[in-house]
PDB file of C-alpha atoms in Angstrom:
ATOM      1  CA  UNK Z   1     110.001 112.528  96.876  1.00 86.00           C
ATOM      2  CA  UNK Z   2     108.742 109.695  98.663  1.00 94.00           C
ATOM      3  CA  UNK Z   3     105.068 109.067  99.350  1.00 95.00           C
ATOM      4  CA  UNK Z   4     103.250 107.242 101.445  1.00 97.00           C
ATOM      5  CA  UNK Z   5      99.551 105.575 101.457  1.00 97.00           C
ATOM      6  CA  UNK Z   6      97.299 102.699 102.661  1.00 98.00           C
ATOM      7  CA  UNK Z   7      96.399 104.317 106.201  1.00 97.00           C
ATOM      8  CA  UNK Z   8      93.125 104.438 107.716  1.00 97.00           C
ATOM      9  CA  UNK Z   9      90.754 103.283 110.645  1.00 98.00           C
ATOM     10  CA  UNK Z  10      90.877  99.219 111.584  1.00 98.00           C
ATOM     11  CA  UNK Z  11      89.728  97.648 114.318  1.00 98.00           C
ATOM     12  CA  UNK Z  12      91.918  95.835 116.673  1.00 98.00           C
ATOM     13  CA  UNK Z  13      92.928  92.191 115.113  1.00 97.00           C
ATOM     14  CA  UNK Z  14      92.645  93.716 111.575  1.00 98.00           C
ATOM     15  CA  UNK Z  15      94.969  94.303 108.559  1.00 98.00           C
ATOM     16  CA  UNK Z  16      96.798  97.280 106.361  1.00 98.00           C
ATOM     17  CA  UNK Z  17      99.173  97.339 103.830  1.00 98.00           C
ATOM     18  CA  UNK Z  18     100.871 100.233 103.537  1.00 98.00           C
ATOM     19  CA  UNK Z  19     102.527 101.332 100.247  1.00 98.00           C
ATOM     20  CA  UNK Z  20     105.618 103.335  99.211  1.00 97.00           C
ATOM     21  CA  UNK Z  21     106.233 105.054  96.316  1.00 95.00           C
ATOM     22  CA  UNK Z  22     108.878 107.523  94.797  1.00 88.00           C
ATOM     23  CA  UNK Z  23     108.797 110.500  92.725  1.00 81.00           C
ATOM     24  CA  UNK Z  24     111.632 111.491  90.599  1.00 78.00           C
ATOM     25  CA  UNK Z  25     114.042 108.618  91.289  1.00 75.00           C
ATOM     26  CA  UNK Z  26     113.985 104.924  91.038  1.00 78.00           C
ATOM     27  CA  UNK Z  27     113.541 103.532  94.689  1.00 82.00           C
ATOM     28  CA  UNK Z  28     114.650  99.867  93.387  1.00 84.00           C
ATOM     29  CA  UNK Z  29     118.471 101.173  94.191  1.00 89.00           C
ATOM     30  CA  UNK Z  30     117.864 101.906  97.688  1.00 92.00           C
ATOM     31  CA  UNK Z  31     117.375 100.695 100.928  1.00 95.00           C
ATOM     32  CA  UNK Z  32     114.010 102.118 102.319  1.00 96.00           C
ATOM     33  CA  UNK Z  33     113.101 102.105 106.267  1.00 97.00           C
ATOM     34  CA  UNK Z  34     109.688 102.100 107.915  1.00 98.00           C
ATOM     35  CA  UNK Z  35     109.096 104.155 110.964  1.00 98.00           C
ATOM     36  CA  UNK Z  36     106.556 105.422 112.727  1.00 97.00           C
ATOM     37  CA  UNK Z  37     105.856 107.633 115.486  1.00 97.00           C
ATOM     38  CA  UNK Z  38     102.827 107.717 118.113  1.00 96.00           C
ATOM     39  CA  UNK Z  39     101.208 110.652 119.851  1.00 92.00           C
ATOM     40  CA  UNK Z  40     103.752 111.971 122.631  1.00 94.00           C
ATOM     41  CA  UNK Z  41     106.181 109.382 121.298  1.00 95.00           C
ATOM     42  CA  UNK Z  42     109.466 109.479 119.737  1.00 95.00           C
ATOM     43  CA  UNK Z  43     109.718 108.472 116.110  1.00 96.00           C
ATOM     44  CA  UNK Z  44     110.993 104.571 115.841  1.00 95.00           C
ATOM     45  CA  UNK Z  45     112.541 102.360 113.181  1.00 96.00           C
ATOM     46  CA  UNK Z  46     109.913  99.520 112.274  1.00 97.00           C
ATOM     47  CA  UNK Z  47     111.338  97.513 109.822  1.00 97.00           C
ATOM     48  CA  UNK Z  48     114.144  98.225 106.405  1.00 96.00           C
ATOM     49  CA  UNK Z  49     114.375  96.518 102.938  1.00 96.00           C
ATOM     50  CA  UNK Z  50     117.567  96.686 101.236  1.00 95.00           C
ATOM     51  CA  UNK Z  51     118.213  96.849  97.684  1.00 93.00           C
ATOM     52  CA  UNK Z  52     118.663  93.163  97.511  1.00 93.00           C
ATOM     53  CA  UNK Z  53     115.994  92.239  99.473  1.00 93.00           C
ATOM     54  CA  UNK Z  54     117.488  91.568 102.834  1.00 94.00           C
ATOM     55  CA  UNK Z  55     115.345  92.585 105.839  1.00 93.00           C
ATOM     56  CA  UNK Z  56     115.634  94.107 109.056  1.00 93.00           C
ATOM     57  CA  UNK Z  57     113.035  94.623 111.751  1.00 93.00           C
ATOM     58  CA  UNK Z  58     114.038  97.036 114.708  1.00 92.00           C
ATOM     59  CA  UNK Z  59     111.049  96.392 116.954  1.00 84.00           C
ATOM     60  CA  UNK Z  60     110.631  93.280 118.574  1.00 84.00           C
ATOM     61  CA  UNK Z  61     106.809  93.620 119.060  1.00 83.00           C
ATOM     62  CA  UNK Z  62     106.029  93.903 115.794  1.00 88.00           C
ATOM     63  CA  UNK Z  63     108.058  90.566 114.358  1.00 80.00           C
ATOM     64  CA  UNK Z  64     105.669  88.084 113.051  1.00 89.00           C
ATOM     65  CA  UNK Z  65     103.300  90.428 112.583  1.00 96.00           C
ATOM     66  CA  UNK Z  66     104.379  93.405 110.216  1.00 97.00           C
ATOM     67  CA  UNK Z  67     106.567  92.416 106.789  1.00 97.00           C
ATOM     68  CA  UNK Z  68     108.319  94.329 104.973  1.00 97.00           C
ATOM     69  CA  UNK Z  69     108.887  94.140 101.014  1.00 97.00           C
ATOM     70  CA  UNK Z  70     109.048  95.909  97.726  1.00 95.00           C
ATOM     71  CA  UNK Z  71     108.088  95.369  93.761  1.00 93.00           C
ATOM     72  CA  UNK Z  72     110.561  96.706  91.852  1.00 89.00           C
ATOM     73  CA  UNK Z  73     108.548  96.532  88.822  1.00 90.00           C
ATOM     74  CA  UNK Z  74     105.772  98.474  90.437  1.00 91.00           C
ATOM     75  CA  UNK Z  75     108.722 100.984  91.943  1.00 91.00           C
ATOM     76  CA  UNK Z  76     107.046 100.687  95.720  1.00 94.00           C
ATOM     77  CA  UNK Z  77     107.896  99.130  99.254  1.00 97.00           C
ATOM     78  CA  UNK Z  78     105.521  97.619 101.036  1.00 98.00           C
ATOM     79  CA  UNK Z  79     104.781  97.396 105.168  1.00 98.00           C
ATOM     80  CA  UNK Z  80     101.499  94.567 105.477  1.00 98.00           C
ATOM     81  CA  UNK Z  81     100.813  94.623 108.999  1.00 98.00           C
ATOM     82  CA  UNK Z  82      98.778  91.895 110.442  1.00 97.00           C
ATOM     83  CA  UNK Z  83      96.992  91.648 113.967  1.00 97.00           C
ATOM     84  CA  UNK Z  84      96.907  95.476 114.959  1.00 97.00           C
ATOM     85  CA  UNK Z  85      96.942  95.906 118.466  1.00 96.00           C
ATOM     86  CA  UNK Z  86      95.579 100.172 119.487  1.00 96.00           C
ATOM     87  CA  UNK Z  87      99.194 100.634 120.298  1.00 95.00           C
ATOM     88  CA  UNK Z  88      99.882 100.342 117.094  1.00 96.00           C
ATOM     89  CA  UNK Z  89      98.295 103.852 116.370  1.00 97.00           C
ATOM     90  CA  UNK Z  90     101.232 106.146 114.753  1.00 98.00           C
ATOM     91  CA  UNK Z  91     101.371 108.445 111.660  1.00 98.00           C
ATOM     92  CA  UNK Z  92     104.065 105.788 109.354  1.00 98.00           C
ATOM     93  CA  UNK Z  93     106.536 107.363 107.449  1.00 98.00           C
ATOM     94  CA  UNK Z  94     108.487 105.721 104.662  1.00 97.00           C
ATOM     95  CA  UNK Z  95     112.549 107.401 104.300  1.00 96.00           C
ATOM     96  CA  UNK Z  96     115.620 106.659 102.856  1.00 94.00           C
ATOM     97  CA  UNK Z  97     119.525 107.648 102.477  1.00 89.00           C
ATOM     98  CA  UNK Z  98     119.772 106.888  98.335  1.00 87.00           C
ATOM     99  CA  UNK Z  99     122.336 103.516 100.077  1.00 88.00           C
ATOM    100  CA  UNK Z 100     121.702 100.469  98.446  1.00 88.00           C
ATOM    101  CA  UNK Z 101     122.401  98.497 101.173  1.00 89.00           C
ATOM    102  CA  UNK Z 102     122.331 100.583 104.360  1.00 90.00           C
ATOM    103  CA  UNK Z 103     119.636  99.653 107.043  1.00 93.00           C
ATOM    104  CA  UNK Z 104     118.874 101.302 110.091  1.00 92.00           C
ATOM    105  CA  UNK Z 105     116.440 102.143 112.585  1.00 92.00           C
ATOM    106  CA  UNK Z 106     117.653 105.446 113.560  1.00 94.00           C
ATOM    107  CA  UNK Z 107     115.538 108.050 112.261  1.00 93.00           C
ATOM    108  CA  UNK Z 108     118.843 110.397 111.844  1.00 93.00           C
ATOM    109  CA  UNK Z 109     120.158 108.429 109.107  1.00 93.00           C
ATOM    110  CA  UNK Z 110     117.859 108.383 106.789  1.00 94.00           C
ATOM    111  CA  UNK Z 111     117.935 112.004 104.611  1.00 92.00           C
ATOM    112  CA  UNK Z 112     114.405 111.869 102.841  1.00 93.00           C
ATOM    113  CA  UNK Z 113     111.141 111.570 104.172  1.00 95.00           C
ATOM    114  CA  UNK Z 114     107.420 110.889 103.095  1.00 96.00           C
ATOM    115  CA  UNK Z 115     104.609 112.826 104.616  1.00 95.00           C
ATOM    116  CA  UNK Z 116     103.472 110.150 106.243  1.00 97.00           C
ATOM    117  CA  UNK Z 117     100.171 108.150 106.693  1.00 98.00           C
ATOM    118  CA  UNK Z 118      98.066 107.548 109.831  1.00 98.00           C
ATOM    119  CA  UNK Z 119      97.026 104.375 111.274  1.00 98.00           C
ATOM    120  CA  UNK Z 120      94.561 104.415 113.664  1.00 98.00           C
ATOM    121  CA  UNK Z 121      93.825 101.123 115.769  1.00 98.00           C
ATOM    122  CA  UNK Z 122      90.575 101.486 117.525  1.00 97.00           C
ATOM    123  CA  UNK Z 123      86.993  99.578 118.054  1.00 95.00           C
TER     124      UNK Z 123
END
């Protein structure tokens, strides 16, 4: 079971980190994605970690401004997002397929899902 937290209320130009954390198996073998889907919006890849570290980032909008990483002692990935614009505004979900290595930002391969957090951007 993955789970997901760090969401809340920020105002435009602000900062979140969100975490994500696993119950029942060790996340440190497998690749994780970030998505995240807005009101009346599909849901779209944001960024994936793989085992080894290596990063991907599916949106261009958001490079430079969201990161992706994990702690593999602490068992959790990380999305610190940086600069939040309103559209910005999604419920973020944390998922992953059990790979190691296997990134993508297509919300049909990824098997297991958190409930999600909400971020809402807004002054």
């Amino acid at each position: 079971q993955l789970v997901e937290s760090g969401g809340g209320l920020v105002q435009p130009g602000g900062s979140l980190r969100l975490s994500c954390t696993a119950s029942g198996f060790i996340l440190d073998y497998s690749a994780i994605g970030w998505f995240r889907q807005a009101p009346g919006k599909e849901r779209e890849g944001v960024a994936c970690i793989s085992s080894n570290y290596v990063t991907t980032y599916y949106t261009d909008s958001l490079k430079g401004r969201f990161t992706i990483s994990r702690d593999k002692a602490k068992n959790t990935v990380y999305l610190q997002m940086k600069r939040l614009k309103p559209e910005d505004t999604a419920v973020y979900s944390c998922a992953t397929n059990l790979s190691e290595h296997y990134c993508s930002g297509y919300r049909g391969d990824y098997a297991y899902w958190g409930q999600g957090t909400q971020v809402t951007v807004s002054s």
